[in-house]
Coordinates of C-alpha atoms and ligand atoms in Angstrom, one line a residue:
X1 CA 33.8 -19.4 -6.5
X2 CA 30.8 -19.0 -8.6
X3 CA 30.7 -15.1 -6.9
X4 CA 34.5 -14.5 -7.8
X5 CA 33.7 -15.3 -11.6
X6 CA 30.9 -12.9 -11.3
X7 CA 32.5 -10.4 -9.8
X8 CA 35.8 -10.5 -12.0
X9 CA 33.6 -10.3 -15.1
X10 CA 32.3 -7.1 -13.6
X11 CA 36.0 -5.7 -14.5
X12 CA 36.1 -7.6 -17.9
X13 CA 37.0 -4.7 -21.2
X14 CA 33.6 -4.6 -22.7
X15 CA 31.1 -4.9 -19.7
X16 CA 31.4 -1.5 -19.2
X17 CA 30.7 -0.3 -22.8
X18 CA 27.7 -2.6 -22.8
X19 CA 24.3 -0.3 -20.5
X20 CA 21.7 -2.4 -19.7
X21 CA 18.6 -1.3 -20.8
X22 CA 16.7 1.3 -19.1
X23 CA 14.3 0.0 -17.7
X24 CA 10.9 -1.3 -19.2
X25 CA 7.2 -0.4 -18.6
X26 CA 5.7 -2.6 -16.8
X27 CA 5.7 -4.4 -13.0
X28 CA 8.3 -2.3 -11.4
X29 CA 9.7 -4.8 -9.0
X30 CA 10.5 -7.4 -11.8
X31 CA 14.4 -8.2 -10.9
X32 CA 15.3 -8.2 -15.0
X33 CA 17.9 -5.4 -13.8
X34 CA 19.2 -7.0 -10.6
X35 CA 21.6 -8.5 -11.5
X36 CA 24.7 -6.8 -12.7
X37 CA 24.3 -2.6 -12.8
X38 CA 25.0 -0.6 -10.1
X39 CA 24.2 -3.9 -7.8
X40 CA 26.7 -6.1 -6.1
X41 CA 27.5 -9.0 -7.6
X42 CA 25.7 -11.4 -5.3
X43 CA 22.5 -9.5 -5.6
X44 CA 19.6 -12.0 -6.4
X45 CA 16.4 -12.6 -5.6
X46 CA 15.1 -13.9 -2.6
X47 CA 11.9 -14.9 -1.1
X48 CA 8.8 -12.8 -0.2
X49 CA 10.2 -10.4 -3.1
X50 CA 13.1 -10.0 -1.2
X51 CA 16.2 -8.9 -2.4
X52 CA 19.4 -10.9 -1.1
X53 CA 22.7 -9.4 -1.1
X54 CA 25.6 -11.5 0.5
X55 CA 23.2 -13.9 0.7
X56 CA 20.9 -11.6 3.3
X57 CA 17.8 -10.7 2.5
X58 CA 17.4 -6.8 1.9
X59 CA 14.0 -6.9 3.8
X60 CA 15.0 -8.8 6.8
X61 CA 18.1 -7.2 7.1
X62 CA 15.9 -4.2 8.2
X63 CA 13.3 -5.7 10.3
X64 CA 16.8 -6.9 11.9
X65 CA 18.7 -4.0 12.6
X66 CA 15.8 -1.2 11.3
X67 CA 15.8 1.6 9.1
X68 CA 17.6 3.3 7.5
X69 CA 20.1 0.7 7.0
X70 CA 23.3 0.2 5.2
X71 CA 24.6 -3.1 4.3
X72 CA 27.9 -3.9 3.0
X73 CA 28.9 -6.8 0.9
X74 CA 32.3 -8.2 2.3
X75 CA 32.7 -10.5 -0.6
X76 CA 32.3 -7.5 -2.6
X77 CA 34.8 -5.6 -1.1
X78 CA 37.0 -8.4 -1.1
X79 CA 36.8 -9.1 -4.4
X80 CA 37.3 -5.8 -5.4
X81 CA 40.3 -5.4 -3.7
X82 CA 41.4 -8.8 -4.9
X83 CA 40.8 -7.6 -8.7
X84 CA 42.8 -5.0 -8.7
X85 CA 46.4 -7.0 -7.0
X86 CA 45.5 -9.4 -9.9
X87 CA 44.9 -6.6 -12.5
X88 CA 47.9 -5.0 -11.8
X89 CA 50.3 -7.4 -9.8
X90 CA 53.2 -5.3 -9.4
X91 CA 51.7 -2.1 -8.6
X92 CA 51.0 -1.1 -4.8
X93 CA 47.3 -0.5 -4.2
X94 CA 46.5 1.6 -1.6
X95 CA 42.3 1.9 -0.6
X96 CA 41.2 5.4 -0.4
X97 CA 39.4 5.3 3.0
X98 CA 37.7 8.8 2.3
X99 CA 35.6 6.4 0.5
X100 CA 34.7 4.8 3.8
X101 CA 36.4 3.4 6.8
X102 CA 35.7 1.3 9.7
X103 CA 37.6 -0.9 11.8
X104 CA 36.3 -3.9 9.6
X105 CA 36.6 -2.5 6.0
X106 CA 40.7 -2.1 7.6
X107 CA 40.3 -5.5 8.1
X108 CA 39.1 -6.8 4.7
X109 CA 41.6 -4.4 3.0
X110 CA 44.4 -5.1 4.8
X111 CA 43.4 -9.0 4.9
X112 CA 43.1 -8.5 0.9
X113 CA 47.2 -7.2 0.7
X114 CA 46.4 -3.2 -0.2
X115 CA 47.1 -0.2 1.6
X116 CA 45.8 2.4 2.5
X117 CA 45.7 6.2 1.7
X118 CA 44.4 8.5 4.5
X119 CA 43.5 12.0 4.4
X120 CA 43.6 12.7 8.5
X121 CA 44.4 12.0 12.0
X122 CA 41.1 10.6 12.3
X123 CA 41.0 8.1 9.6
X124 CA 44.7 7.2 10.5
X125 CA 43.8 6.5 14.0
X126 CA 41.0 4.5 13.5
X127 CA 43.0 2.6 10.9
X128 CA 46.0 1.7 12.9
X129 CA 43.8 1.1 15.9
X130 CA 42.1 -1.6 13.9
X131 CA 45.6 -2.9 13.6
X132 CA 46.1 -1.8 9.9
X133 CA 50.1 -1.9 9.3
X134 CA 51.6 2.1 9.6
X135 CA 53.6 0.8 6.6
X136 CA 51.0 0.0 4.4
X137 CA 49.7 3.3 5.2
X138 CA 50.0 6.7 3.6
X139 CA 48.9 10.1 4.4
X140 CA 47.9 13.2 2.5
X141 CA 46.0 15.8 2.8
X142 CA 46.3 19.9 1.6
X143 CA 46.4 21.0 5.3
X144 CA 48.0 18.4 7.4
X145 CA 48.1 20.4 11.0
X146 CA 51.0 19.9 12.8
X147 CA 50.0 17.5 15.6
X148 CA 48.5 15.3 12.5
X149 CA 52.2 15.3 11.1
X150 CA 53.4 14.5 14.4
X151 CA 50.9 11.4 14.8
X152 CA 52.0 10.0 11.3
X153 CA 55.7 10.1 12.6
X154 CA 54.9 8.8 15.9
X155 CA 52.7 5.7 14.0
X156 CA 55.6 5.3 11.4
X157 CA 53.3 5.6 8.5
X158 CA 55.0 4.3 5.3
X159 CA 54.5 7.4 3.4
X160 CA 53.4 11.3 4.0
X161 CA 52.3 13.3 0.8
X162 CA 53.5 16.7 0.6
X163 CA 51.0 18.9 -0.4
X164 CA 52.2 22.7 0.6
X165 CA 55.3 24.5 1.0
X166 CA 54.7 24.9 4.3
X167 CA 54.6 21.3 5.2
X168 CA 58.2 21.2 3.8
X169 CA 59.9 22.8 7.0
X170 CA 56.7 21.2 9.3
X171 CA 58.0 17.9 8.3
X172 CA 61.6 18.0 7.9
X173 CA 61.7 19.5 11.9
X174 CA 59.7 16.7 13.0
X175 CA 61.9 14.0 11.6
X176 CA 65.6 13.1 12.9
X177 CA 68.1 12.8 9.9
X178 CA 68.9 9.1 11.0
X179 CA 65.2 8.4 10.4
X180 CA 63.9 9.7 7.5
X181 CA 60.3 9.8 6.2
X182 CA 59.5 8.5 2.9
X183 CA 57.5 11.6 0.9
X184 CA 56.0 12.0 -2.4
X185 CA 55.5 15.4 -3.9
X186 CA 51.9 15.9 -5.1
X187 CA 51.9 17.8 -8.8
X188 CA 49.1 19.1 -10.4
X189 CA 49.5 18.1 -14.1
X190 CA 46.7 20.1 -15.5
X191 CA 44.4 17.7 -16.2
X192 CA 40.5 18.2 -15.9
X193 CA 38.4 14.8 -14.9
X194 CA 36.0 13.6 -12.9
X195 CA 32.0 14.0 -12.4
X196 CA 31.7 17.6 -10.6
X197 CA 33.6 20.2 -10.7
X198 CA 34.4 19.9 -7.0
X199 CA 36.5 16.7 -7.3
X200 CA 38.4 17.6 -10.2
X201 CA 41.6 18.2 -8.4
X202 CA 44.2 17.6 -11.6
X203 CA 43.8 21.2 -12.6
X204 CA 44.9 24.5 -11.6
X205 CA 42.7 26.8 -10.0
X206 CA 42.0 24.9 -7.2
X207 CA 43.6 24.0 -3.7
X208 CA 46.1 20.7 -4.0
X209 CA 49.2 20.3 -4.5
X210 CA 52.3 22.0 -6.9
X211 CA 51.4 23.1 -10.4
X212 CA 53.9 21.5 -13.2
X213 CA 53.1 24.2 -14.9
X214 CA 55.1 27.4 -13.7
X215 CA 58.0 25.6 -12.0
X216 CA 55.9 25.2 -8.1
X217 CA 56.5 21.5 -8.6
X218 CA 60.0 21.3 -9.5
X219 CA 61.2 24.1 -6.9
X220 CA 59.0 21.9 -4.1
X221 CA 61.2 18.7 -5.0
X222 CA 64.5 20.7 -5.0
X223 CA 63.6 22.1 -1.4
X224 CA 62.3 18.4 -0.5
X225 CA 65.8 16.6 -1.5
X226 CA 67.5 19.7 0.1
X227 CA 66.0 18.0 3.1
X228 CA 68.3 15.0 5.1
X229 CA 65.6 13.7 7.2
X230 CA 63.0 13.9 4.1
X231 CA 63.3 10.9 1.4
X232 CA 61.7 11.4 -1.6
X233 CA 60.8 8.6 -3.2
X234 CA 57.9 9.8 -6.0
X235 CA 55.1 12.0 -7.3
X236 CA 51.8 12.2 -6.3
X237 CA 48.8 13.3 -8.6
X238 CA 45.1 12.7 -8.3
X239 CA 43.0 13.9 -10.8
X240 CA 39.3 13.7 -9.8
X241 CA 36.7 11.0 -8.8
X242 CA 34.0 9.4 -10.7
X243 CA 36.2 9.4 -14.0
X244 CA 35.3 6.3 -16.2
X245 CA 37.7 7.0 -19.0
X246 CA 41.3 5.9 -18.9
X247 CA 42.8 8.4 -21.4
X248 CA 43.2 11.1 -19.0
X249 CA 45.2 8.8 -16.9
X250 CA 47.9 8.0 -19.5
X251 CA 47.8 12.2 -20.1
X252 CA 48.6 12.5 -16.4
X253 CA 51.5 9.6 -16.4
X254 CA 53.1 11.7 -19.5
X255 CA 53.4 14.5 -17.4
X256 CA 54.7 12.7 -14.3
X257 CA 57.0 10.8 -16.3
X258 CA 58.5 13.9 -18.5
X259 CA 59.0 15.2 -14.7
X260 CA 60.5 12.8 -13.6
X261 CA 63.4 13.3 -16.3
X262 CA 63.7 16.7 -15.6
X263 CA 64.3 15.9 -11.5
X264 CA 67.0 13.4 -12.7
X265 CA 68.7 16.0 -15.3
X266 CA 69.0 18.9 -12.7
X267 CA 69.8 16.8 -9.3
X268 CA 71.2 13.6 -11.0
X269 CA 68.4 11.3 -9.1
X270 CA 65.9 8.9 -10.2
X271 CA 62.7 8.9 -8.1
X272 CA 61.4 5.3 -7.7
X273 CA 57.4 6.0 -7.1
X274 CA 54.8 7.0 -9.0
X275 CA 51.2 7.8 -7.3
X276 CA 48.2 8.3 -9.5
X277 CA 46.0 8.1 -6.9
X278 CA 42.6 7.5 -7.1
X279 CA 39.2 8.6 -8.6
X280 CA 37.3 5.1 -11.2
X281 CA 34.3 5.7 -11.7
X282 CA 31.5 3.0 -10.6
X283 CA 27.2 2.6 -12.3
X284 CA 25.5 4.8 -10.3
X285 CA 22.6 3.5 -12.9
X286 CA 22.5 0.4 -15.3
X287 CA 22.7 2.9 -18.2
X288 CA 26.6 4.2 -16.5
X289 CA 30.1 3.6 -18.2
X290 CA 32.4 2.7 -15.2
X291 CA 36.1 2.7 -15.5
X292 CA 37.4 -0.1 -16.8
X293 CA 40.2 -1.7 -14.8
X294 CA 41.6 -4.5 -16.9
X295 CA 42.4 -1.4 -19.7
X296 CA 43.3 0.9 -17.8
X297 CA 45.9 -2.1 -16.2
X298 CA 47.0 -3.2 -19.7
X299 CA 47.7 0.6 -21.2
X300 CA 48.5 2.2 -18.2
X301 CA 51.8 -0.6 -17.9
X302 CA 52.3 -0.5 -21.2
X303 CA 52.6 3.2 -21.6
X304 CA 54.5 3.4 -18.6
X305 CA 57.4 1.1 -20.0
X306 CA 57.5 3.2 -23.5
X307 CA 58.0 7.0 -21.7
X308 CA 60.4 5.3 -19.5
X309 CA 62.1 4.2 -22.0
X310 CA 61.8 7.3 -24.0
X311 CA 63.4 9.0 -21.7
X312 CA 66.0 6.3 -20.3
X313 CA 64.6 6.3 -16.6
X314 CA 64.3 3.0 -15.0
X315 CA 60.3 2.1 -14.4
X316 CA 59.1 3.4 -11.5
X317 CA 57.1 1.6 -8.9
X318 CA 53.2 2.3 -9.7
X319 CA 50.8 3.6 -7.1
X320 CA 47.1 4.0 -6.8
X321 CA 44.5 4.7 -4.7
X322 CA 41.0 3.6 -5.4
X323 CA 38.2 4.0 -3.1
X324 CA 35.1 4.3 -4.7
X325 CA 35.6 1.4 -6.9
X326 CA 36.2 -1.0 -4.3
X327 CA 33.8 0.2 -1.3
X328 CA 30.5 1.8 -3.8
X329 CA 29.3 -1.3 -5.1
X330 CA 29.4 -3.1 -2.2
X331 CA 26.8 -0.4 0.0
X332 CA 23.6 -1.0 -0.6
X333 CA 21.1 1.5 1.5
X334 CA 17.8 0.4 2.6
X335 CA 15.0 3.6 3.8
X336 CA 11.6 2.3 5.0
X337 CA 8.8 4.8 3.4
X338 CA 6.9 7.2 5.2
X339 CA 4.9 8.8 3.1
X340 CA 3.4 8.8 -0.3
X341 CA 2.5 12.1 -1.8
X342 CA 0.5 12.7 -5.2
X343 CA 0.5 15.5 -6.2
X344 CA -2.7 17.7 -8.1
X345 CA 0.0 18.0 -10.7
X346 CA 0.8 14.5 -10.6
X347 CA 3.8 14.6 -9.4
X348 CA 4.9 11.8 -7.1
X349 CA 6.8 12.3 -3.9
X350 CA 8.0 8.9 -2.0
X351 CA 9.5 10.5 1.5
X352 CA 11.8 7.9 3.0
X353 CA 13.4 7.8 7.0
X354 CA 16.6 9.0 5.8
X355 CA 17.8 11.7 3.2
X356 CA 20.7 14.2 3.1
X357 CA 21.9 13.5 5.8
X358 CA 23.0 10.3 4.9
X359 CA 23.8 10.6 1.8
X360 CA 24.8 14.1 0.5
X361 CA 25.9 13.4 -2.6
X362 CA 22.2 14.4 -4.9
X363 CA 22.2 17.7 -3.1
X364 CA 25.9 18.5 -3.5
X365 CA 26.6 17.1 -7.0
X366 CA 23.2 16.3 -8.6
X367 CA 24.3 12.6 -8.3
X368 CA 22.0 10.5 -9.7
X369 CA 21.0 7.2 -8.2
X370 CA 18.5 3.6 -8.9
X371 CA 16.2 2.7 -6.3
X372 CA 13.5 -0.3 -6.1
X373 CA 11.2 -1.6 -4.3
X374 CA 12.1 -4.5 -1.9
X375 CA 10.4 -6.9 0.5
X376 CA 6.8 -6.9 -1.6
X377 CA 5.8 -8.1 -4.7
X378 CA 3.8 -5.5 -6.9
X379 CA 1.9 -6.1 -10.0
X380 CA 1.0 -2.3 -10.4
X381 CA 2.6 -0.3 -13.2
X382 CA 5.6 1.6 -13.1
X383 CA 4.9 5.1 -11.7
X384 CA 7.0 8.4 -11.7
X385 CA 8.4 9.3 -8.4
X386 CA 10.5 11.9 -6.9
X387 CA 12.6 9.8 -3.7
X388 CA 12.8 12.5 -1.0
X389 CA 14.3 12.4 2.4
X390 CA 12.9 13.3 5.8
X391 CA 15.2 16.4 6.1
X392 CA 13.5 19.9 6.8
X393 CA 14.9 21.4 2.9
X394 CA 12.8 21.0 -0.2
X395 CA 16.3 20.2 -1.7
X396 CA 16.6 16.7 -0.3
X397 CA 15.5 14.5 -2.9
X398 CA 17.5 11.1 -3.2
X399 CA 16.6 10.3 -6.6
X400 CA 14.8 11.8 -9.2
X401 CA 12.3 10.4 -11.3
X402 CA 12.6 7.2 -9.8
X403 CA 10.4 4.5 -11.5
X404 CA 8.6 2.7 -8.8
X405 CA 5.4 0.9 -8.7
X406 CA 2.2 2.9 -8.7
X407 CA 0.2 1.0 -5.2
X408 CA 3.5 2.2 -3.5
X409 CA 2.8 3.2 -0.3
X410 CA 4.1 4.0 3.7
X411 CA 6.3 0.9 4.7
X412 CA 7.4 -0.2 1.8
X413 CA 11.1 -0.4 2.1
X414 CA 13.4 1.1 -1.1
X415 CA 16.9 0.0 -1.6
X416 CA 19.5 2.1 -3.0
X417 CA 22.7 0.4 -4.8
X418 CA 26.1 1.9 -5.2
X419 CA 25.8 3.2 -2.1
X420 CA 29.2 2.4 -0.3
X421 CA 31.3 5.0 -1.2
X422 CA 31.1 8.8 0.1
X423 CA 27.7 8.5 1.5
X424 CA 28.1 7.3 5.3
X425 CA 31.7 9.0 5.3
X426 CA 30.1 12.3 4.6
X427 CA 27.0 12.0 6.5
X428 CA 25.9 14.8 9.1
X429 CA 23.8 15.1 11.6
X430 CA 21.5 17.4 10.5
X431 CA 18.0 17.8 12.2
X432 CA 20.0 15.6 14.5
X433 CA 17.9 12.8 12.6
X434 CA 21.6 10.4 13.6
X435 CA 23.5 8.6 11.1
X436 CA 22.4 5.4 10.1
X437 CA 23.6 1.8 10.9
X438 CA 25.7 -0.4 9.3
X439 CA 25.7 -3.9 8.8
X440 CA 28.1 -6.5 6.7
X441 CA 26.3 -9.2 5.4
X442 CA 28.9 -12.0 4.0
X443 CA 27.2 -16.5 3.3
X444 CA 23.7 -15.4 4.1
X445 CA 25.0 -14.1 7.6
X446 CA 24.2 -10.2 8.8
X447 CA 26.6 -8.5 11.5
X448 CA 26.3 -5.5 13.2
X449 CA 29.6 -3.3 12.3
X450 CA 28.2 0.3 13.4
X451 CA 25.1 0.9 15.4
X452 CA 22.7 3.5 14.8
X453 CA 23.9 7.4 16.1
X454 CA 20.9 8.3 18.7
X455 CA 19.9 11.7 20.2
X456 CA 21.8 10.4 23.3
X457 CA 25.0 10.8 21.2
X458 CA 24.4 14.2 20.2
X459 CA 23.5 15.0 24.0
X460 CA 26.8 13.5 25.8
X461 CA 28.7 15.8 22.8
X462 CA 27.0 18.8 25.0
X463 CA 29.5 20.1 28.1
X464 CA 27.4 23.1 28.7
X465 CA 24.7 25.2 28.9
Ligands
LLP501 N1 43.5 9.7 -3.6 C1 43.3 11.0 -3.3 C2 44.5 11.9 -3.1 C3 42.0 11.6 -3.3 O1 41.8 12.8 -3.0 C4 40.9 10.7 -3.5 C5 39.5 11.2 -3.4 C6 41.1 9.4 -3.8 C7 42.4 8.9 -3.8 C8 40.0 8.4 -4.0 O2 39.2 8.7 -5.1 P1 38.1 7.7 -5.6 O3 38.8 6.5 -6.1 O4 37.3 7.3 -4.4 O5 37.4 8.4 -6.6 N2 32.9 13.2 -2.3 C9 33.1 13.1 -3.7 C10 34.4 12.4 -4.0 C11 35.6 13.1 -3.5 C12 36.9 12.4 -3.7 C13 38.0 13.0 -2.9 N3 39.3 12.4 -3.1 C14 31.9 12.3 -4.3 O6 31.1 11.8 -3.5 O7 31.8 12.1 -5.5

């Protein structure tokens, strides 16, 4: 109980415009900053200068399953999920499992009444494997391949996103006129957010979806609802990822919403759905704004009734897609050190057992990330350090400038918050170092949910030589 106040305050208007203070000279593993930030909500401190999260302790949890290590909180996810049904009750919230999937994150979801937004075969498969309703379930994706559409219809996923012209025909041939397939149309309302230019996908320019803008969008729905066996029920945007301000979101629903007026002047039919999709931003550091969920719930609704009523449409049903926000804060990755460089220069480099290939995200987008010690209690000063991984490119640094203490040394083990979310679903296996294990940790108890990749894995891969 005391964990679901916590974590609900987490999502409270104000908490987000509050940054903890960076942090303060002095004994670098003091646990002032635990609490709160980019950490989950149950992270306290433990004994030995451990670090619990779940209840686990950081430290043990890696002498348990080794290093690196990534351990989810299940009560975070949970109550994650949890706050956004409450924050906005009548909306259908579907978890982005780009973010991350496994067969137990299906389960938590799923368990916690949200669907689920896939972008492949792959993630689709695993999902309704797990035994994740096809329902609940809806795909998108720019370049579905055929045998990908023909999965989804075999499954009887709830919804398919249409994202191309050509997937117009693809689909409609694929489904018998007696049973149709629920579709939104994506629409790009020209809209720039999000924390890289990569993500931003709510502008032109780049490869998703139908341009507003120009007509694309409007000729796509009159070719869908040309379609028997294709019922179109919405529109689909997504704007970017990592956006912690809810005005661009009330931009976007204009746009959907002065489309959907138009659909229902020139074909005489009001569309029922409407997708925002995804993309609230989460502390990567204390000092971070993250999205606020109760405002964007409150002016999000509220906006939504005015336009509607504006333009004399009924109120659609509301759709997003969060994955970040629900699966980030609850990763936490744990790298054992194996080697401490100084530099003549002074310049600090703490090499850890794992790197970009666990977590691309520094090298890609310059993320930036918090890190502290765990497992030892240090008195030393806070030093300057550059966290680098153990990948064969001078470009794998994990964080930057980290402020560690200055005695640390090889063995020491770092931990690495917000680390849930895009990080083990986009590891590699470069240097064919393996991708790291994962553990949920839930009432002080550790499980195993994925074990470590080993060389072995990449050898039975090989058919030939
Ligand atoms: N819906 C759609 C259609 C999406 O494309 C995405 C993310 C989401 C929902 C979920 O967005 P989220 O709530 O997680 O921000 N690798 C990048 C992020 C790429 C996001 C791709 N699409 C990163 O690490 O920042």
């Amino acid at each position: 109980m005391t964990q679901l106040i916590a974590r609900s305050a987490a999502f409270a208007p104000g908490r987000a415009s509050a940054p903890a203070p960076a942090p303060a000279p002095g004994p670098a593993s003091a646990t002032a900053d635990v609490l709160g930030g980019p950490w989950p909500a149950s992270a306290r401190p433990g004994p030995g200068a451990d670090l619990l999260v779940g209840g686990v302790g950081l430290a043990e949890a890696a002498e348990r399953f080794g290093t690196p290590l990534y351990v989810l909180d299940e009560g975070e996810v949970r109550s994650r999920a949890r706050a956004y049904r409450q924050a906005l009750p009548h909306a259908e919230v579907l978890y982005a499992a780009k973010a991350f999937l496994c067969s137990a994150m299906a389960d938590w979801v799923a368990e916690e009444g949200l669907g689920l937004d896939v972008c492949s075969s792959g993630e689709l498969w695993l999902a309704v494997s797990a035994g994740f309703p096809a329902q609940r379930i809806l795909l998108h994706g720019n370049a579905k391949s055929p045998a990908e559409l023909r999965l989804a219809r075999r499954l009887r996923v709830g919804r398919i996103v249409i994202d191309g012209p050509a997937e117009i025909a693809r689909l409609a041939a694929l489904v018998a006129a007696d049973t149709p397939q629920k579709v939104l149309v994506r629409v790009v309302p020209g809209i720039a957010a999000g924390h890289h230019a990569a993500v931003r996908t709510g502008v032109g320019g780049q490869k998703f979806g139908f341009p507003i803008e120009g007509g694309d969008a409007a000729d796509a729905i009159a070719r869908v609802l040309d379609q028997p066996g294709l019922e179109l029920a919405g529109l689909h945007c997504h704007l970017g990822s990592q956006i912690t301000e809810v005005e661009p979101y009330l931009r976007a629903l204009d746009a959907l919403v002065r489309l959907l007026a138009q659909v229902r002047e020139r074909h005489g039919v009001e569309l029922p759905e409407l997708d925002l999709g995804g993309g609230h931003g989460i502390k990567y550091l204390p000092s971070d704004a993250e999205f606020d969920l109760a405002e964007f719930a409150v002016r999000l609704t509220d906006r939504l009734a005015v336009r509607c009523a504006e333009a004399g449409l009924e109120v659609p049903h509301l759709i997003v897609e969060p994955g970040r926000a629900i699966a980030g804060p609850a990763g936490v990755a744990v790298y054992r050190v194996l080697s401490v460089k100084h530099g003549a220069d002074g310049h600090c480099f703490a090499a850890v057992d794992g790197g970009m290939g666990d977590n691309p995200r520094p090298a890609l987008y310059g993320s930036q990330y918090s890190v502290r010690l765990v497992g030892r209690r240090s008195d030393a000063d806070a030093m300057r350090a550059d966290v680098v991984g153990r990948h064969c490119e001078a470009g794998d640094v994990l964080v930057r400038d980290a402020a560690l203490p200055a005695d640390l040394r090889p063995g020491d083990l770092l931990a690495v918050p917000a680390a849930g979310a895009y990080q083990l679903s986009m590891a590699s296996g470069y240097n064919l170092v393996g991708r790291p294990a994962v553990a949920a940790v839930r009432d002080g108890r550790a499980r195993l949910l994925i074990r470590r990749e080993t060389v072995e894995d990449f050898r039975l891969r090989e058919v030939g030589r």
